[in-house]
Coordinates of C-alpha atoms and ligand atoms in Angstrom, one line a residue:
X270 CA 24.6 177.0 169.2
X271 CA 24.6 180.2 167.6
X272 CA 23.2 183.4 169.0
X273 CA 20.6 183.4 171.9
X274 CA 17.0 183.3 170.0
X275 CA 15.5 186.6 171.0
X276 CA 12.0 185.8 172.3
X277 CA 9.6 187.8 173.1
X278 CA 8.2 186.4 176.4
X279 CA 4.6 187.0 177.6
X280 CA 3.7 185.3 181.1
X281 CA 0.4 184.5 182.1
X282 CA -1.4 186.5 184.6
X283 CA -3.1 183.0 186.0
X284 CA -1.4 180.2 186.5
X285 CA -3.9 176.8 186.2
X286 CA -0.8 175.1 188.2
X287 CA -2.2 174.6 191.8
X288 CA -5.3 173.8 190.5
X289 CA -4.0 170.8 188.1
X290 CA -4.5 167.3 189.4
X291 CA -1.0 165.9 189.3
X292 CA -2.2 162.6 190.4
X293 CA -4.5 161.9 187.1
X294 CA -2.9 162.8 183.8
X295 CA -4.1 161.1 180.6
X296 CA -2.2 161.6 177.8
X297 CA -2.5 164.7 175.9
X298 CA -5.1 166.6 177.7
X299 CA -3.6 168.8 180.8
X300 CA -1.5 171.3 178.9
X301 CA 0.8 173.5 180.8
X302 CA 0.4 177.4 181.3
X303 CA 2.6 178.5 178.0
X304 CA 3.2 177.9 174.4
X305 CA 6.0 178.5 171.5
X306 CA 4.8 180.2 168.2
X307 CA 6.9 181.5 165.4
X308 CA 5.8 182.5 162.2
X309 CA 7.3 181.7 158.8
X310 CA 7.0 184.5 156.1
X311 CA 9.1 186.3 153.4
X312 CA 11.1 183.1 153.5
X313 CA 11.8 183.3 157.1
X314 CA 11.3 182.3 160.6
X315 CA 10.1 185.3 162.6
X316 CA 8.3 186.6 165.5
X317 CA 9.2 184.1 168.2
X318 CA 7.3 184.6 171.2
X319 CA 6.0 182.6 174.4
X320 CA 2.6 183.1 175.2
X321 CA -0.4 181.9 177.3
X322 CA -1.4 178.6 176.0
X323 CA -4.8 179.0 174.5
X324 CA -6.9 179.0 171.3
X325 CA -5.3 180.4 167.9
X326 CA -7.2 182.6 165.4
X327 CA -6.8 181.0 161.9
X328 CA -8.4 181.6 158.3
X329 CA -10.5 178.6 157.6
X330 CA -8.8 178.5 154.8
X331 CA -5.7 177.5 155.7
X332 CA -4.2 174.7 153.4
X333 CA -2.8 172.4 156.4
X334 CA -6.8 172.1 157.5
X335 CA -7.6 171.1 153.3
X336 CA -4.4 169.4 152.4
X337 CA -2.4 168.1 155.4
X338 CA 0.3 170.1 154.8
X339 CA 1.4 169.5 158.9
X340 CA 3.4 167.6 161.0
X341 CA 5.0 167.1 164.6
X342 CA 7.3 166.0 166.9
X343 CA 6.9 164.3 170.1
X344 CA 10.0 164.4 172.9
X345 CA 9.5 164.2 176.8
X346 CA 11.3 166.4 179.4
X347 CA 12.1 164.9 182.9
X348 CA 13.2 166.4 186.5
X349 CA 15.9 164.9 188.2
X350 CA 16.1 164.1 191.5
X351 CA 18.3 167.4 192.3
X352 CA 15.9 169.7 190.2
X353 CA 18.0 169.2 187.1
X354 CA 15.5 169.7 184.1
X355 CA 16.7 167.4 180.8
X356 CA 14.9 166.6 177.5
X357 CA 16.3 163.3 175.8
X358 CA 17.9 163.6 172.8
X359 CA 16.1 166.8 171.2
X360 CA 18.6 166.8 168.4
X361 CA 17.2 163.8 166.8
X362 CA 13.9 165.6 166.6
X363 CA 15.3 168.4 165.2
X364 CA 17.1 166.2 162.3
X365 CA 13.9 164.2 162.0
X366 CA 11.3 167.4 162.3
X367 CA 13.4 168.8 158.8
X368 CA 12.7 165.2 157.5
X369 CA 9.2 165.6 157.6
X370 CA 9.2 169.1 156.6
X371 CA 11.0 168.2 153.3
X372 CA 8.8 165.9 152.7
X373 CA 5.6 168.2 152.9
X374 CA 7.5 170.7 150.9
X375 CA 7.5 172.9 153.8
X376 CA 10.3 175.4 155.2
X377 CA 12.8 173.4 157.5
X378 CA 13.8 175.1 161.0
X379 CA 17.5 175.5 162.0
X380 CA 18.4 172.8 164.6
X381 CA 19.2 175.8 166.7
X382 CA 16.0 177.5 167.0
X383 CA 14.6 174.0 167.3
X384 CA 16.4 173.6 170.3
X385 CA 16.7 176.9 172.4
X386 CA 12.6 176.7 171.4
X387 CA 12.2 173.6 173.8
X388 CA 14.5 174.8 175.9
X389 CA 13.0 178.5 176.4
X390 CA 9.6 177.2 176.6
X391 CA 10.3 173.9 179.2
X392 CA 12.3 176.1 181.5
X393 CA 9.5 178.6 182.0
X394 CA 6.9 176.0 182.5
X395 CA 9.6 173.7 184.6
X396 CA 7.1 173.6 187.3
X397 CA 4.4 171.7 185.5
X398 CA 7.2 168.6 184.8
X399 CA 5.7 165.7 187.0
X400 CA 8.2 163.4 189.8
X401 CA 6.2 160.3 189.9
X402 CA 7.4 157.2 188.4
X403 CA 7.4 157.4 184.7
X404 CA 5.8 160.6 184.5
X405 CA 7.3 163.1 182.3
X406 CA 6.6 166.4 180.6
X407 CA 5.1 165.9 176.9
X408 CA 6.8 168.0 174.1
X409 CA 4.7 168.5 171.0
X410 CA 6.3 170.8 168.4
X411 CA 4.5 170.9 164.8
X412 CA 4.5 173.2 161.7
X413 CA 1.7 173.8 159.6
X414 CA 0.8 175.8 156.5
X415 CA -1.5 179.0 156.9
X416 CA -1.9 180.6 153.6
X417 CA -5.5 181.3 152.9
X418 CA -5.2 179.8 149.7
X419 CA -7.9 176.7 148.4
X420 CA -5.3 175.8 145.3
X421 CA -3.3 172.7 145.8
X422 CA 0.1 174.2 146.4
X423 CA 2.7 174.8 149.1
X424 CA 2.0 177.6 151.5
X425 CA 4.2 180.7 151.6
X426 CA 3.2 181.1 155.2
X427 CA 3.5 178.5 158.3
X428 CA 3.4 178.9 162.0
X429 CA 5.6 176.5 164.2
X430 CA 4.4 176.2 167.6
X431 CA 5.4 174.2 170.7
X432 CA 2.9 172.6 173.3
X433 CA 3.6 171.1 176.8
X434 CA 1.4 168.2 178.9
X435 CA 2.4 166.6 181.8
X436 CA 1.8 163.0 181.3
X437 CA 2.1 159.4 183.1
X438 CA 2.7 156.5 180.9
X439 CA 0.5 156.4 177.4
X440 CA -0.2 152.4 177.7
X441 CA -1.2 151.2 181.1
X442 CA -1.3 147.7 180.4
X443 CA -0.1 144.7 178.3
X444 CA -0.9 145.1 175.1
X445 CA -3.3 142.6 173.0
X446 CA -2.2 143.4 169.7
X447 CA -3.8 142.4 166.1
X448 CA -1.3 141.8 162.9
X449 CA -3.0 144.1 160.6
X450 CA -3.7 142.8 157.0
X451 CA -5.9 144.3 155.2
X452 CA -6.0 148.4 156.1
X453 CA -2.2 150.2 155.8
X454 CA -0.1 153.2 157.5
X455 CA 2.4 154.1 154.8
X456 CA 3.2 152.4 151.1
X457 CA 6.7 152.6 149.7
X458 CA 7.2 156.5 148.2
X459 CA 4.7 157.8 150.4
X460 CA 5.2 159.3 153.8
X461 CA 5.5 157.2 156.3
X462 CA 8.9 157.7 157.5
X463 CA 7.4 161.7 158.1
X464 CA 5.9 162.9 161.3
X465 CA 2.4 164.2 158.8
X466 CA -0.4 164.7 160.6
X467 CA -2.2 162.8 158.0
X468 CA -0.4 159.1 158.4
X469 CA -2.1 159.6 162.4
X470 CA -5.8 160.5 160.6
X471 CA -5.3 157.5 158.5
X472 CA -4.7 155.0 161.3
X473 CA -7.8 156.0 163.2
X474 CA -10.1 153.5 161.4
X475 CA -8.1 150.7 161.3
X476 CA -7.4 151.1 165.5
X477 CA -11.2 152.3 165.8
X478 CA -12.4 148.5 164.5
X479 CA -9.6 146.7 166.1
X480 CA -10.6 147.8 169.8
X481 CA -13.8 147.2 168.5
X482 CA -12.5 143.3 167.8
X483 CA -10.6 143.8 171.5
X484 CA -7.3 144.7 170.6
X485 CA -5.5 147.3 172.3
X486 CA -3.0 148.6 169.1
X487 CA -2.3 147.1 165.9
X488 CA 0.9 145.9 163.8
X489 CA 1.3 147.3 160.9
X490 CA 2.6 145.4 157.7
X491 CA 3.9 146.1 154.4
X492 CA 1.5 147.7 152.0
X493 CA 2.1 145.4 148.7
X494 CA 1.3 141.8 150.6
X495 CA 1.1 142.1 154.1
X496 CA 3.8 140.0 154.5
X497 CA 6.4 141.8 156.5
X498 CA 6.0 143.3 159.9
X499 CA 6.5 147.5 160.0
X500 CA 5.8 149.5 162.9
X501 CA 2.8 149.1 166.2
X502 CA 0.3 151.8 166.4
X503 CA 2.5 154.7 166.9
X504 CA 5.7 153.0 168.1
X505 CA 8.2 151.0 166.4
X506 CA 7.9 147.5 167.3
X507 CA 10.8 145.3 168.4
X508 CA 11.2 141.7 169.0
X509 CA 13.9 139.5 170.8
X510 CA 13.7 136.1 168.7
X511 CA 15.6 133.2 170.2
X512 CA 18.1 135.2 172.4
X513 CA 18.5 138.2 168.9
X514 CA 17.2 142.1 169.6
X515 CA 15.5 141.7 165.4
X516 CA 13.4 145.1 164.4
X517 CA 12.1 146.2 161.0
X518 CA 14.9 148.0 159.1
X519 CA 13.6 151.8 157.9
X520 CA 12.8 152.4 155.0
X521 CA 10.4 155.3 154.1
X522 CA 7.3 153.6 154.8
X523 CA 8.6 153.7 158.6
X524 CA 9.2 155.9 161.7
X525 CA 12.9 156.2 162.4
X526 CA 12.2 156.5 166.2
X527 CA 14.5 157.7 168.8
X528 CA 13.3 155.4 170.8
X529 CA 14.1 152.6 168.6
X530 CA 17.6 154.0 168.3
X531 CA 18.1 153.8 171.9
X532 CA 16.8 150.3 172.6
X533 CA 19.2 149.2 170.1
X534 CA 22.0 151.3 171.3
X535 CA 22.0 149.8 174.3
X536 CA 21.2 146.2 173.2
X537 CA 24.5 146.4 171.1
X538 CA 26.7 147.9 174.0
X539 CA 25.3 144.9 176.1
X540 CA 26.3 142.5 173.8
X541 CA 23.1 141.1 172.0
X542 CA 23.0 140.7 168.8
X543 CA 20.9 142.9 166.9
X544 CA 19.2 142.7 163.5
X545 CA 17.7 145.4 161.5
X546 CA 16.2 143.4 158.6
X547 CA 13.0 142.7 156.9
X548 CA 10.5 140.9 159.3
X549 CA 8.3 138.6 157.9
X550 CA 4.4 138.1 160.0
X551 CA 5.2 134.0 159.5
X552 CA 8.7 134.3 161.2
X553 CA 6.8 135.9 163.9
X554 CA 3.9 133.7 164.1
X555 CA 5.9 130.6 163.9
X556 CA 8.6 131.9 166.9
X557 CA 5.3 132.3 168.7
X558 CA 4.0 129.0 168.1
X559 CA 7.6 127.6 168.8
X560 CA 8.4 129.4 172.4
X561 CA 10.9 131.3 170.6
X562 CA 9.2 134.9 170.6
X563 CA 11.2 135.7 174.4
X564 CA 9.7 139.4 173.9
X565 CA 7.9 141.7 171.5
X566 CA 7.3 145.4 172.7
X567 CA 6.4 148.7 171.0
X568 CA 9.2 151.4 171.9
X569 CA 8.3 155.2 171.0
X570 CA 8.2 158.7 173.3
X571 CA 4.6 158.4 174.1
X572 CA 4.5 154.6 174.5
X573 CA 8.2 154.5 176.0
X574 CA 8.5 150.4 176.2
X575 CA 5.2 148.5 176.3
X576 CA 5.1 145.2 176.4
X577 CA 2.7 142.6 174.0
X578 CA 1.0 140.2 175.8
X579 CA -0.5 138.7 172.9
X580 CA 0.0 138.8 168.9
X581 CA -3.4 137.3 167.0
X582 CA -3.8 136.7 163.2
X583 CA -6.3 136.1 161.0
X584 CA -8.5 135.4 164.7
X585 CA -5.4 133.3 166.0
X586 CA -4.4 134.5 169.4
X587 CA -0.7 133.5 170.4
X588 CA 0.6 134.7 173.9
X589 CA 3.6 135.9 174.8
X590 CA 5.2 135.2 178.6
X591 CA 4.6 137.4 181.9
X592 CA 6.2 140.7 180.6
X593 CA 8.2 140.8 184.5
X594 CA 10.0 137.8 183.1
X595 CA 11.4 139.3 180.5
X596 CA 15.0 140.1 180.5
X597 CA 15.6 142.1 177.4
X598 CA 12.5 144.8 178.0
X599 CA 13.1 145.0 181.6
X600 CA 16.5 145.9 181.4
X601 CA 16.3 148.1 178.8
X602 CA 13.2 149.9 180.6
X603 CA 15.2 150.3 184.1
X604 CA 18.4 151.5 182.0
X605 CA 16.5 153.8 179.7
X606 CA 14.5 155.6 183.0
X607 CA 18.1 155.7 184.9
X608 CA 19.5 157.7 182.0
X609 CA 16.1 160.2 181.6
X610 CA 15.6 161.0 185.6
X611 CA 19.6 161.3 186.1
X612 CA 20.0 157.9 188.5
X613 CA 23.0 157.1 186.0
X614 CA 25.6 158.0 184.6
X615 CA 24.7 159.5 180.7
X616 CA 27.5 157.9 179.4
X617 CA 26.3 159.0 175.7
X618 CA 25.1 162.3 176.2
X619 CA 21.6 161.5 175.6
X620 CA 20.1 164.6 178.1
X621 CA 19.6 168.0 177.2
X622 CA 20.0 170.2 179.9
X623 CA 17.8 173.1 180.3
Ligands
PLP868 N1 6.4 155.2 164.8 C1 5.4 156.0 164.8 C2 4.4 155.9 163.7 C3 5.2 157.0 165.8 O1 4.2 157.9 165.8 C4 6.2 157.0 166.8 C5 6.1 158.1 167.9 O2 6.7 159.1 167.9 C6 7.3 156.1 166.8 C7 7.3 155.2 165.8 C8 8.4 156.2 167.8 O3 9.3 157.2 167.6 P1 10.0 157.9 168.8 O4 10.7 156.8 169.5 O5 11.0 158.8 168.1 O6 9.0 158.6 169.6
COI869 C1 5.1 160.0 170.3 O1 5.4 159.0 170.8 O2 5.6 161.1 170.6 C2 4.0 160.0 169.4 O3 4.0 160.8 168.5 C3 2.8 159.2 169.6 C4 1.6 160.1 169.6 C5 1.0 160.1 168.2 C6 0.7 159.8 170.7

């Protein structure tokens, strides 16, 4: 850390706290009582401030509204049993937030600010973090461009803001998921390995017509042929093929999740063995058909790990076993909670402390 960030703090005069329903918390829609902002001008990151959360004044001209020139972050603060407040592995946000930001040709943000940013924010609002069972606190930093400027160029001006939702769990079932092969997320030099707002716009219609078909997420495939497995809605995906942990390697048409990094982290350290290669949909398919497919589960911060029941293609529907049988998920589900809520030991120094 370098120096303390000097923020200027702003509290709000009336709390929504008591009057937040705790018990019901869909994702993404109960925000806490503050917000980050900073503002990037004169080629630097200024004016950092915690305010009231509530609406923003913007030109409508701004370029991130015309050209997508935004992106995000999503991490998830927990409350240990003792009080103790952590955020899991913030750091890789911060290295993967400069990633997307490069890639937008848009102003990185020192690690450090990144950091004492969440922290600041999540420790005034620490009493919005839910306790039950996989409830956590949502963490949604973005950037975006706010020149007032209708020329296709990079902004000289951005704002960097951080948002907080209690949540429960984003998935609250087994998932009935469709291999994708026709609409795509991301083709090879684009931008899918960035957080952009625009990859997320992009995915809507594809998701919006398979729920329509009664699929709960999709897979995503390779742009060129559909031939390889890439990522599941907005999760990585990860399968346990005749006793192997195998995952789609990154490249740049994928996410390089945290989450993913954990799960394999952890399968490694308990001995499977894990393979980061090219997947292809018939390897998949034909483990399926062959009672070798022991698991397949989506693994990201919103989604943390939720299990597919089923994988169709081309109208095929091939299910998967009871996901409470699973060894490989459950484990790495109980071990993955223990670390975040502070029931283990964090051997790897995965929790922030705030
Ligand atoms: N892939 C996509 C497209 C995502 O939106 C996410 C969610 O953040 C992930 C993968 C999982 O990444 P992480 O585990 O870092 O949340
Ligand atoms: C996350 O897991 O943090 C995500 O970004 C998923 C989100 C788009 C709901």
């Amino acid at each position: 850390m370098t120096e303390t960030l000097d923020i200027k703090i702003t509290k709000t005069p009336h709390s929504r706290l008591a009057e937040t329903d705790f018990s019901n918390l869909p994702f993404g829609k109960t925000f806490s009582d503050h917000m980050f902002v900073a503002d990037y001008a004169d080629g630097e990151w200024k004016n950092f401030q915690i305010v009231p959360y509530g609406d923003v004044s913007l030109s409508p001209a701004i370029s991130s509204l015309h050209y997508g020139q935004s992106f995000f972050e999503g991490i998830k603060a927990y409350k240990h049993a003792d009080g103790t407040v952590s955020i899991f592995r913030p750091d890789k946000n911060a290295q993967r937030f400069n990633k997307s930001a490069e890639r937008l040709c848009m102003p990185t943000l020192p690690e450090d600010i990144f950091l004492q940013s969440l922290a600041a924010v999540v420790d005034i609002d620490r009493d919005w973090i839910p306790t039950q069972p996989d409830h956590a606190l949502y963490i949604r930093p973005f950037m975006f461009a706010t020149d007032p400027f209708l020329g296709v160029a990079p902004s000289t001006t951005y704002k960097y803001m951080v948002l907080l939702c209690p949540v429960g769990p984003y998935f609250s079932k087994t998932l009935r998921v469709k291999i994708e092969n026709h609409y795509t997320r991301s083709a090879e030099g684009g931008m899918g390995y960035a957080k952009s707002s625009g990859n997320y716009g992009g995915s809507m219609l594809p998701a919006k017509k398979a729920t329509e078909e009664g699929f709960d997420q999709l897979i995503w495939t390779d742009a060129k042929n559909h031939e390889f497995v890439e990522e599941m809605g907005a999760a990585n995906v990860v399968f346990v093929l005749d006793g192997k942990v195998v995952t789609p390697s990154t490249r740049d048409t994928i996410l390089d999740g945290v989450t993913r990094d954990t799960v394999l982290t952890l399968a490694r350290e308990w001995g499977y063995p894990v393979e980061e290669r090219r997947v292809s949909v018939t390897e998949i398919i034909e483990a399926a058909k062959n009672g070798k497919l022991d698991d397949a589960f989506g693994a990201g911060t919103a989604a943390t790990i939720a299990p597919v029941g089923s994988i169709s293609l081309n109208g095929e529907e091939y299910f998967l076993s009871d996901p409470k049988t699973r060894e490989f998920s459950q484990r790495v589900l109980k071990e993955m909670n223990a670390i975040k809520y502070g029931t283990t030991a964090d051997s790897h120094g995965w929790n922030f402390i705030v």
